[in-house]
Coordinates of C-alpha atoms in Angstrom, one line a residue:
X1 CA 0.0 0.0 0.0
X2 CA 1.2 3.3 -1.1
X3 CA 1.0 6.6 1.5
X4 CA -1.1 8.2 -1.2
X5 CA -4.1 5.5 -0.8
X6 CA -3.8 5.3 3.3
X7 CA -6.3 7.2 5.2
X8 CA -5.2 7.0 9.3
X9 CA -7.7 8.2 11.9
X10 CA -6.4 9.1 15.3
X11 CA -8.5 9.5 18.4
X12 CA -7.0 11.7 21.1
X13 CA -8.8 13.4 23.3
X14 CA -6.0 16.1 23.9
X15 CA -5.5 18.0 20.2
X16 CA -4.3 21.8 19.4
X17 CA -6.0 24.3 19.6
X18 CA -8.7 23.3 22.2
X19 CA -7.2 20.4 24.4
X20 CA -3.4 21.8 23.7
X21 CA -2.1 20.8 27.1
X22 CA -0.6 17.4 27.1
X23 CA 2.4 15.7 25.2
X24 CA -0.3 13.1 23.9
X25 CA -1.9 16.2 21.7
X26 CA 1.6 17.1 20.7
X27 CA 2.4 14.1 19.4
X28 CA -1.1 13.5 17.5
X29 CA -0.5 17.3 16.3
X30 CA 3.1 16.4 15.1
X31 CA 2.2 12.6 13.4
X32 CA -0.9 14.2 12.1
X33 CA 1.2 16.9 10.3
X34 CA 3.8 14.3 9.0
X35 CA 1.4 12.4 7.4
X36 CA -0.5 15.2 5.3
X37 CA 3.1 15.9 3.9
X38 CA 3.8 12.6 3.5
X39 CA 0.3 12.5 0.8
X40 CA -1.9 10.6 3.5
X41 CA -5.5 11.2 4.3
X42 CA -5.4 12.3 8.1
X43 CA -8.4 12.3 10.3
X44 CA -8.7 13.3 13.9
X45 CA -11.4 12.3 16.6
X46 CA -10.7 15.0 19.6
X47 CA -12.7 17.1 22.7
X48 CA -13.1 20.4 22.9
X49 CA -13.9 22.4 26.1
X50 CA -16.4 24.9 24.3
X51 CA -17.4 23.6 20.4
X52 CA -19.3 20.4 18.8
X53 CA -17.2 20.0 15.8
X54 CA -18.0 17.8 12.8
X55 CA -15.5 17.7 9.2
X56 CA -13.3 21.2 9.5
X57 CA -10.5 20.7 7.8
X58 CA -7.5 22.5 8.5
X59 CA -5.0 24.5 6.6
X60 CA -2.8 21.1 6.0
X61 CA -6.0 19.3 4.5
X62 CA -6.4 17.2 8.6
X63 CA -9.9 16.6 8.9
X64 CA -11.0 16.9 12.2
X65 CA -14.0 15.8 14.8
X66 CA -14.7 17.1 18.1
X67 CA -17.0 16.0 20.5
X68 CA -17.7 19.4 23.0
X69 CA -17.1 17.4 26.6
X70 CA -14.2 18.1 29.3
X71 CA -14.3 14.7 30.8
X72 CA -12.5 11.8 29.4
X73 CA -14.9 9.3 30.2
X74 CA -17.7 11.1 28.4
X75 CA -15.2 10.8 25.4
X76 CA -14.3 7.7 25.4
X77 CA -18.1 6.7 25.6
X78 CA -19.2 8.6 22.6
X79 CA -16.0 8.3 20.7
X80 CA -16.3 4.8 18.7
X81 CA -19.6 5.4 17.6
X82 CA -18.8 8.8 15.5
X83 CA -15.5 6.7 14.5
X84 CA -17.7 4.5 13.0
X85 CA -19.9 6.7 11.0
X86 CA -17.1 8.4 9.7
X87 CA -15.7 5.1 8.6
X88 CA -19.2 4.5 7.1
X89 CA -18.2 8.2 4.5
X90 CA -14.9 7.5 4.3
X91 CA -13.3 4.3 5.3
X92 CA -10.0 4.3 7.4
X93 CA -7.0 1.7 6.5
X94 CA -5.8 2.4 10.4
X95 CA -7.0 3.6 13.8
X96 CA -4.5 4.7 16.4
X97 CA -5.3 5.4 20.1
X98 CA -3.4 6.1 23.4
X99 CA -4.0 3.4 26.0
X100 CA -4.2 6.6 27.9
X101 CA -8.1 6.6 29.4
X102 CA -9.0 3.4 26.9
X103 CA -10.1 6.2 24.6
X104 CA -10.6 4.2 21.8
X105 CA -12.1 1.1 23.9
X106 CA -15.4 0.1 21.4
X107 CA -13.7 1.0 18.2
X108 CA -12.9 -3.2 17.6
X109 CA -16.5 -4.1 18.4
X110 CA -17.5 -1.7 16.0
X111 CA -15.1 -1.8 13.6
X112 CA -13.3 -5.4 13.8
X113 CA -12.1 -5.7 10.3
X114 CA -9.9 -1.9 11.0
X115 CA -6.6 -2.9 12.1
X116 CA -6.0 -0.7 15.6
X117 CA -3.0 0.2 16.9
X118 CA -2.6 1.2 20.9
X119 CA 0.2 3.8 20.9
X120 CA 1.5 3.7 24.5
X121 CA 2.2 7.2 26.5
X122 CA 2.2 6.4 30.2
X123 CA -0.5 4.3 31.4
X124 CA -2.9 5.5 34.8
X125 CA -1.6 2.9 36.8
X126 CA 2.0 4.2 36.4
X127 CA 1.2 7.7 37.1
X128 CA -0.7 6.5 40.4
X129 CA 2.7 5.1 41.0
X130 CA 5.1 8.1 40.6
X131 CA 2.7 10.5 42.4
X132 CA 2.1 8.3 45.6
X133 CA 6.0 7.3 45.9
X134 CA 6.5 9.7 48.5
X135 CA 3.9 8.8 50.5
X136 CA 5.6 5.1 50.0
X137 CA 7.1 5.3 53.7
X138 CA 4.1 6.7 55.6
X139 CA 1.9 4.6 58.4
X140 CA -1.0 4.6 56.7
X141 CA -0.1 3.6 53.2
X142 CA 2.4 0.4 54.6
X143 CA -0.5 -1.2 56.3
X144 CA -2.4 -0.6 53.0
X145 CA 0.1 -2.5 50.8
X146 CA 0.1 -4.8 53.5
X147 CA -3.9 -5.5 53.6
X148 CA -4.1 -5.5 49.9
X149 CA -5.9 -2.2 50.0
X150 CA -5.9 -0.4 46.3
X151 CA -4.0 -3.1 45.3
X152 CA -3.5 -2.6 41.1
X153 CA -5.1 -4.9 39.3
X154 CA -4.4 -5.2 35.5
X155 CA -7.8 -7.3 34.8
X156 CA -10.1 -4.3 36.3
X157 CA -7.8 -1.5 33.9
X158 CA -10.0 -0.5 31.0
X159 CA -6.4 0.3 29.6
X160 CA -4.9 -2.8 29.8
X161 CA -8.7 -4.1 27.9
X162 CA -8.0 -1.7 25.3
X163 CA -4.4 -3.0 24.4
X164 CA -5.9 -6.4 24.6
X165 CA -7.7 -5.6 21.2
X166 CA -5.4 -3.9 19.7
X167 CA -3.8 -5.3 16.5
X168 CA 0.2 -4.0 17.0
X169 CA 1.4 -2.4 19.9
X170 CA 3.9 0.9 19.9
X171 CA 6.4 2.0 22.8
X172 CA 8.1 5.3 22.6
X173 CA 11.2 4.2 24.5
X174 CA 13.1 1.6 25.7
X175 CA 12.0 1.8 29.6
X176 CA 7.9 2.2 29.0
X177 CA 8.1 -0.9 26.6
X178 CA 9.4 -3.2 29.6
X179 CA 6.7 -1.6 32.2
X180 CA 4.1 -2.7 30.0
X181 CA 5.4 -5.9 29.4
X182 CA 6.2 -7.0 32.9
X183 CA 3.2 -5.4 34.0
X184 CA 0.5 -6.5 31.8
X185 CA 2.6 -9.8 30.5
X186 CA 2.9 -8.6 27.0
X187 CA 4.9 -10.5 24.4
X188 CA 8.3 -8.3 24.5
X189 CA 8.6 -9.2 20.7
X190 CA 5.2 -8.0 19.7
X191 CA 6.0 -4.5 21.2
X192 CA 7.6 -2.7 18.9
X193 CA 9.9 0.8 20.2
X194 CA 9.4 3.6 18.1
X195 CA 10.2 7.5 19.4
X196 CA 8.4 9.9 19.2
X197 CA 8.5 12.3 16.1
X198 CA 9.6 15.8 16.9
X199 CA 10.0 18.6 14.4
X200 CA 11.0 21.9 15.7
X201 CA 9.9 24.8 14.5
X202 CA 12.9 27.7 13.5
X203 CA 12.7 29.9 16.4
X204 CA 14.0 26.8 18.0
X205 CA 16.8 26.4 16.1
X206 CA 17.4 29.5 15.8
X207 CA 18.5 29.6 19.4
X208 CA 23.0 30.3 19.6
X209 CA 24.5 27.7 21.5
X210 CA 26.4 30.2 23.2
X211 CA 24.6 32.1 25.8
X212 CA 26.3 32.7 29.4
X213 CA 23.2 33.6 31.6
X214 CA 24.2 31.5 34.5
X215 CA 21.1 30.2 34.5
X216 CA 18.7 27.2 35.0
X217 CA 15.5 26.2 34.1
X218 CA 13.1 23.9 34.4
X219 CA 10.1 23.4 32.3
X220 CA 7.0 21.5 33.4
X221 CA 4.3 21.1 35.7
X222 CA 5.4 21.3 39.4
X223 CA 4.6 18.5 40.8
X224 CA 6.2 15.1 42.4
X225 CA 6.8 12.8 39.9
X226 CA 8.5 15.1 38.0
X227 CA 10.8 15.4 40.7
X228 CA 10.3 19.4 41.4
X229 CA 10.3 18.6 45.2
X230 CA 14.1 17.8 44.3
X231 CA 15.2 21.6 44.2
X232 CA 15.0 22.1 47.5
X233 CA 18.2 20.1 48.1
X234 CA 19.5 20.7 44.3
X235 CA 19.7 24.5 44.3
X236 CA 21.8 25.2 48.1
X237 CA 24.3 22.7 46.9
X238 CA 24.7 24.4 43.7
X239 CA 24.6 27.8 45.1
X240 CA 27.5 26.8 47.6
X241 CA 29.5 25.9 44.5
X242 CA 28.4 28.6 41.7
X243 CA 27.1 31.4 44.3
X244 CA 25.9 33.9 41.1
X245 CA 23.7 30.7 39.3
X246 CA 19.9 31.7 39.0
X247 CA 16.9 29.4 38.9
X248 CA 13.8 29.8 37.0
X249 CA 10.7 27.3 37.0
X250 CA 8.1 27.9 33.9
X251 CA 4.9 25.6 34.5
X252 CA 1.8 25.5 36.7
X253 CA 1.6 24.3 40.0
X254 CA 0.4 21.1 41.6
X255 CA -0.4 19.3 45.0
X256 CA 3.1 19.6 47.2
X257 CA 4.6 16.3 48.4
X258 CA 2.6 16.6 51.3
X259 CA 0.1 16.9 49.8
X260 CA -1.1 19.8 51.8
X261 CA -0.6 22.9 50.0
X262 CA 0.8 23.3 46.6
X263 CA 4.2 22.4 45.3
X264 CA 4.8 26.2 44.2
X265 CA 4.4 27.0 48.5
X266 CA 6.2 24.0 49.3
X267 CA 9.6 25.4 46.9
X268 CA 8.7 28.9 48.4
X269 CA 8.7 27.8 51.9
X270 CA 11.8 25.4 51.3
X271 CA 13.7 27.9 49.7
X272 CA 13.1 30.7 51.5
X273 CA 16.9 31.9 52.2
X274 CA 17.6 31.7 48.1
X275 CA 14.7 33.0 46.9
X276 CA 16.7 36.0 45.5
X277 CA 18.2 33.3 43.0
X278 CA 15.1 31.9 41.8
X279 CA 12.4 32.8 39.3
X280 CA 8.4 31.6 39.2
X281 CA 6.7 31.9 36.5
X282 CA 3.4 30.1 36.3
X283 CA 2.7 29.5 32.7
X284 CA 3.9 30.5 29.4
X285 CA 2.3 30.0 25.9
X286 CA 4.0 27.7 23.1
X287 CA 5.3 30.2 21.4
X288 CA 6.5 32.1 23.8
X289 CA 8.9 28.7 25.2
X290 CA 11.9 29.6 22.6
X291 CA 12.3 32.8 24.0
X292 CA 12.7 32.2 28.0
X293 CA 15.2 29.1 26.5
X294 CA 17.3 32.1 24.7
X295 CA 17.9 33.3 28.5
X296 CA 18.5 29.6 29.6
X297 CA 21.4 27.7 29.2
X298 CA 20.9 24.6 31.4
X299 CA 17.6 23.0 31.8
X300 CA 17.0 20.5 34.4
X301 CA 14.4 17.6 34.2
X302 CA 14.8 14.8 37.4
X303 CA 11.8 13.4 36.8
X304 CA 11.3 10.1 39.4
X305 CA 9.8 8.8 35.5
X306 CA 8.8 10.0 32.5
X307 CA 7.8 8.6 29.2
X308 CA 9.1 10.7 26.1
X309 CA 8.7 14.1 27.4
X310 CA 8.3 16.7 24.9
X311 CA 10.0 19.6 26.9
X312 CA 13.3 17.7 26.7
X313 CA 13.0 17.5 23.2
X314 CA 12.6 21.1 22.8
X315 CA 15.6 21.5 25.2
X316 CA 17.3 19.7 22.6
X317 CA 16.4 21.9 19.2
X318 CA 17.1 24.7 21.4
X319 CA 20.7 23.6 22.1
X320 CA 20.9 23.6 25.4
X321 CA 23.1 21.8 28.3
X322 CA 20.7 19.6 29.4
X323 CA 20.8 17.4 33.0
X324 CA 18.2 14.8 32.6
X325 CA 16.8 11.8 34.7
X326 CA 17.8 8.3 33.6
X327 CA 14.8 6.9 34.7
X328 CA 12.4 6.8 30.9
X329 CA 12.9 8.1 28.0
X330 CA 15.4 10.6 28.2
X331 CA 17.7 8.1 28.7
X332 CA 16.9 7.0 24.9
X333 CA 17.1 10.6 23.9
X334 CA 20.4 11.7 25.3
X335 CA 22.4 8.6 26.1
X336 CA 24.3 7.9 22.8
X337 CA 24.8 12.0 22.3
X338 CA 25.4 12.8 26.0
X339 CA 25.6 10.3 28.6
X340 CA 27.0 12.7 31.5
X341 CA 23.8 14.0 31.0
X342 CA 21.8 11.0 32.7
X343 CA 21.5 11.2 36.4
X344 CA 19.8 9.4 39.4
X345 CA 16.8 11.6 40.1
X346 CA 16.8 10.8 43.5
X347 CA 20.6 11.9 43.8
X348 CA 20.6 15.2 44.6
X349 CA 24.5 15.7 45.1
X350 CA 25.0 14.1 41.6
X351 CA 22.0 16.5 39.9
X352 CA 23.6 19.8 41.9
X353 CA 27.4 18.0 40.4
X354 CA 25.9 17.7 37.2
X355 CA 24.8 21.3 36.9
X356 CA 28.0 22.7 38.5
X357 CA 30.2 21.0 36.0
X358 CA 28.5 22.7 32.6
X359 CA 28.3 25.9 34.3
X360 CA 32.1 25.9 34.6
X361 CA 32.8 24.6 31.5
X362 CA 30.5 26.4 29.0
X363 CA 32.8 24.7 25.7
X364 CA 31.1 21.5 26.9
X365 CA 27.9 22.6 27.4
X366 CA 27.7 24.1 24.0
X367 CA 29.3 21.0 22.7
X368 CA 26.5 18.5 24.0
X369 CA 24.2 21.3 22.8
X370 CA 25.0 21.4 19.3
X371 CA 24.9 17.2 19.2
X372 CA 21.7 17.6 20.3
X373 CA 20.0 20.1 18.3
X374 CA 21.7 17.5 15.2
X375 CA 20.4 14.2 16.5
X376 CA 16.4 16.4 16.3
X377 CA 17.5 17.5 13.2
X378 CA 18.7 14.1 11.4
X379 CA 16.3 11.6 13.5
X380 CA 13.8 13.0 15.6
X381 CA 12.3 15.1 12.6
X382 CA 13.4 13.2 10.0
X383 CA 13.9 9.3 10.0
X384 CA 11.4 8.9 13.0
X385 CA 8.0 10.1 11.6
X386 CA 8.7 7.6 8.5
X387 CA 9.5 4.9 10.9
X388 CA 6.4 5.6 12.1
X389 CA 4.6 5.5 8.4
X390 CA 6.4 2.4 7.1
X391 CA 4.8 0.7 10.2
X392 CA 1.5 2.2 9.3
X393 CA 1.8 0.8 5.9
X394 CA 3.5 -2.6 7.0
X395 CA 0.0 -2.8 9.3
X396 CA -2.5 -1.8 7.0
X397 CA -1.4 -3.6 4.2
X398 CA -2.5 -7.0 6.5
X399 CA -5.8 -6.5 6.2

């Protein structure tokens, strides 16, 4: 089958411009874009907060469908059936969905002769995971792994019943594609690893290499499993080594690791004595991201886990030094280009180490920035997305 005759739908309840706030939306966004150039037919099944949306077609020729809910439940439950019609007008060679929120659990019933393929992203049960691990240690919480209590169990996941019906299986790195195979007890060999695509737009590239701002950012949500709560040991012991360093956090704030309060409070309240180094700013728009990274030249991710985020791809296009958790996929992205880059997120000596050592030696930090921004350029944007389209085709052409 040639691209020319494939038509792919994609459900995803997260899609620019109304639900832009998740990596799965970038991703769709991204593939979606890839494919129009690539001469496929592109459809999109997405929510919107505020519109009931039925066959606009975009500037790139994307057809898109939006059902007007804010709930992901409600989506998923109304989803497969407007799939279906659509398939009825125009018939799809593929379907892909997230396992995130089983949001295309129905589609086989409806639709068994469709091949679907469940794209992983980071599944609930995961997430759960990574947000309760501090609370891992207290009273409460061991006699609850004790008893059984909330005890994950893949049989009642509505996730783990919507990859059981999928026809191919794709894992954006290394580490999420052993989770879900321990986890769930699928075949390793059926589980294929494919990145994400990423193509950067030009004010990203645009970036110099070469900036000396002393400064560090970090780019996310604040909250615990993105290991935020981290800084408040990270930034005194790289103060006491680089005393004129600065600090900036970009992203919204979440539950602290108390869960009392808010993270932004907690880093406030933890930080108090440094707070003259440190910058908060609670949320920027997409475009607006290449400029605070001009005035960056270190970002910092320690996330406890974290599938393929998309903020340490920019990072990457923007040419920046870049100190990353091992722990996911960021290990795929920087470990061939920049393995000093990888650190133990729970190490905060190593992180604060890590972050002293390209501050000192800004060659080296513009170095690894400049492999980088190259590996974006010659994989990421390139041989990735038709990766991604030769297993379309490969799929497709089964059925």
């Amino acid at each position: 089958m040639n691209s020319t005759a494939l038509h792919i739908a994609f459900i995803s309840f997260e899609y620019p411009p109304d639900t832009a706030f998740g990596g799965i939306g970038t991703y769709t966004w991204q593939m979606a874009h890839y494919l129009r150039q690539a001469g496929c037919g592109v459809t999109v099944f997405a929510a919107s907060h505020t519109r009931e949306v039925r066959n606009e077609i975009t500037q790139e020729g994307i057809v898109v469908h939006r059902i007007r809910t804010a709930r992901r439940d409600e989506f998923r439950e109304r989803i497969a059936e407007l799939v279906r019609e659509q398939h009825q007008q125009t018939p799809f060679h593929l379907i892909e969905s997230p396992e995130y929120s089983a949001e295309g659990m129905g589609i086989k019933k409806l639709l068994p002769q469709v091949p679907l393929l469940v794209k992983f992203h980071t599944p609930h049960f995961l997430i759960r995971e990574l947000n309760h691990y501090y609370k891992k240690d207290q009273f409460k919480y061991r006699w609850k792994r004790r008893l059984g209590i909330g005890r994950y169990k893949k049989e009642a996941d509505p996730e783990y019943q919507l990859t059981l019906q999928a026809d191919a299986w794709v894992a954006p790195c290394e580490s999420l594609k052993q989770i879900v195979h321990e986890r769930w007890q699928l075949p390793l060999e059926q589980i294929q690893r494919i990145p994400n695509p990423f193509v950067p737009k030009e004010t990203f590239l645009q970036i110099d290499p070469a900036t000396t701002t002393e400064t560090i950012t970090y780019l996310g949500r604040l909250e615990a499993r993105k290991g935020v709560h981290l800084f408040a040991q990270i930034i005194p012991k790289v103060l006491q080594q680089y005393p004129t360093a600065r600090f900036r956090f970009i992203g919204r704030t979440n539950t602290g690791p108390s869960r009392k309060g808010t993270m932004l409070e907690y880093l406030k309240e933890t930080l108090q004595p440094w707070l003259s180094h440190i910058e908060f700013i609670d949320h920027v728009e997409p475009d607006a991201i290449p400029g605070w990274l001009s005035k960056t030249d270190i970002c910092v991710f320690p996330s406890l886990w974290e599938n393929f985020p998309n903020v340490c791809l920019e990072a990457m296009s923007a040419a920046r030094g870049i100190v990353a958790s091992r722990e996911g996929g960021m290990k795929d992205m920087l470990e061939d280009i920049n393995p000093s880059a990888l650190v133990d997120p729970l190490d905060a000596e190593a992180i604060a180490t890590s972050i002293v050592q390209l501050l000192r030696n800004p060659a080296k930090r513009m170095e690894q920035g400049r492999k980088s921004r190259e590996k974006i350029r010659s994989y990421y944007a390139t041989e990735v997305p038709q990766q991604l389209l030769e297993g379309y085709k490969k799929l497709a052409g089964k059925y």
